[in-house]
């Protein structure tokens, strides 16, 4: 754990009546990160977030926020966190302003100026007097973010912020989140089942599937890890058999006239040299990047890999 | 953050809540119904003479105080418990099903403090509802029916064995006392509703559960077969509130009834607090 | 769990202890709290229906005692009215009572007194709980039948006497009535009904000739004696027998019973009967029932 890490979980596990919903998840979110918590529906993202917020008790494992153990001193830890868990929920018969009053009071209160500032940031200024009843999904989401911002948190947890929004609404929310990170220096931990949302917003990701952490690291790292070498060669079948004999080379598939390889610890020039030595006529060598979508589907599609 | 902040926010939530509006409106409607019944009954008993507008005349048996007492008594049989149970029973489960519970508990609040502030607000709400109800009845009774001593007859109230009466000034004090004993009595039901709201996810279940328990035991307790076992019903203990209207205030019996209700209230709250502290909020 | 939460829990625990202490300390001595009173299933009180009927026949056609053939009608009237107590006069004997009870299908218990030196008998039928019967004797040679029972769901002891005074001798009637009245006064019943055919020729009816007026004077004195100690409940019912005579009575004693209904059932006579049944509904007020608990 580096001095920079703001949110750290260690072997976090949750069982609901014997069923393991989150299994030994260790996350590390650094100060200043926009951290994407990616996984299909039912992966255990919300459960993990609820454990971080102390809503659900962890079956085992620890959570620290800014060095404070949530299990030991939930209130001190939560003072540093702003959150919108699943759909933002409000007292619908009260106005947006009154809702903000209620939620901030629970965290020690906020000045009028601060409340106005938060509304300004999320772009709800002028609508705070309306009952939440009449708010659109996007407005509710933004009011939720305003609520999370009010107590000057160090980190904001957003659970599927794009859910239920139309394309324009999710665009606006993404812009808002980016702004929170760049203009206000907030650390953001957001979950999503939508890859492009994470891809556009985040610099670091963790991928969760059926309670297991499949990957954690930079988005760039995820892409490098998933790069391939496409070799256009005259007799791909024979070339493939030959290359399989080497350490660090995995043949993924052959097509007519080409071969796709995954390399680890060797570089394309080395592969080229071996093929030429053996007398294969290499016409083209090309680095191919699998789309994130594909990686995601492949990772969560049953083929398990150890977390990086 | 102090307890008082929690209380303030709980009040803020109750303000303008539909449950409260419906409760208050139905209580007012109920008073008018009682007034109608009282008026027509008195007219029949007095041979067609209206009791309305007699404030200047003879203070009779059918006066504003008697009206208020009967109105309060009948309200306590059914409508008042319902009005309180819908608020108490929705306190946790209502917020759980609306999702606001997870939002609140994501803030740095102490769960037990939150629970207790909710109960305290329910109690204050009950006191305000009862007090408002009593004042409304007395004002209406005085304005329409007139003043007089509170006459008591052996009857459904079971307060006296022989006819007696409480002087006007004294009687007003008794009504004030009844708002307190009545609140404490209703808190027994509120604690049950509260407990149910901690252990269930749906406010429908916790509210109807509490109301059903109250109704069944009340009705059953009124049937002669159950005379022997009704002393074990919480509804029997709750009935202590109205003995403040006995001609001689039975302090000892009041203390006894209040203590029995207290056992229910404190035990249910403690159990609720312990359960709530360990509860996973998954809604 | 925060410190605040722990403090609150300790306060709640102290609250439980204090409340339990309060329950122990303030437990009412003696009298139990009358909380949550039972809904009053009695309403205003309990009603008792008494039916009295001389089921014999008019004189002049041989045997004037009840005919077996009339019993069907008697049973029908009882079935129809469902009285709590039936007092009958001029039954010919036990067989007739037995036959009547059989027709009534076990709803009633009955008793017929045979101690007197006449060929016609009084009988009493009742459907209360814990019914006992007693034969009453008088010095006139005529007896009476009494039923004693508890009013349902109460501790009230009720006695009903079926009486039949001599038709011809006013002195005998007076003596007979006096002895039954005195018997009723001596007993410790909550309510006593004295019902039957007293043959009093009192009041305005009848001719004013000297012979009759002597009889009337005697009957008037007898009636006065009865009503000094009993209430005449059937007063508003009018004539009970042919020729405009009101000679069947239901008297009561004890408590502040109220008469709710008096009816002489005309058109129920069978054969050559000369009496109509008299029905009286009396309300035993609730305070009276309750004080006996
Ligand atoms: N209270 C609960 N009891 C049992 N299972 C639960 C409960 N809450 C969630 N789960 C299960 O845990 C799994 C993860 O749920 P969740 O954390 O909501 O997933 P995500 O947010 O990633 O879609 C789901 O399979 C869900 O059915
Ligand atoms: Mg989720």
mmCIF file of C-alpha atoms in Angstrom, chain B residues 10 12 28 59 68 74 77 80 113 124 146 155 177 193 217-218:
data_model
loop_
_atom_site.group_PDB
_atom_site.id
_atom_site.type_symbol
_atom_site.label_atom_id
_atom_site.label_comp_id
_atom_site.label_asym_id
_atom_site.label_seq_id
_atom_site.Cartn_x
_atom_site.Cartn_y
_atom_site.Cartn_z
ATOM 1 C CA UNK B 10 -36.679 13.605 11.220
ATOM 2 C CA UNK B 12 -38.302 17.883 8.471
ATOM 3 C CA UNK B 28 -60.718 15.677 11.917
ATOM 4 C CA UNK B 59 -74.494 23.334 32.019
ATOM 5 C CA UNK B 68 -64.289 15.580 24.216
ATOM 6 C CA UNK B 74 -63.406 6.316 20.722
ATOM 7 C CA UNK B 77 -59.976 2.564 20.241
ATOM 8 C CA UNK B 80 -55.425 7.028 16.874
ATOM 9 C CA UNK B 113 -28.810 7.352 17.550
ATOM 10 C CA UNK B 124 -43.389 13.853 19.875
ATOM 11 C CA UNK B 146 -71.174 24.478 26.122
ATOM 12 C CA UNK B 155 -70.872 2.808 31.282
ATOM 13 C CA UNK B 177 -52.617 14.559 31.818
ATOM 14 C CA UNK B 193 -44.495 -1.178 14.852
ATOM 15 C CA UNK B 217 -56.029 -8.270 20.830
ATOM 16 C CA UNK B 218 -58.328 -5.310 21.400
#
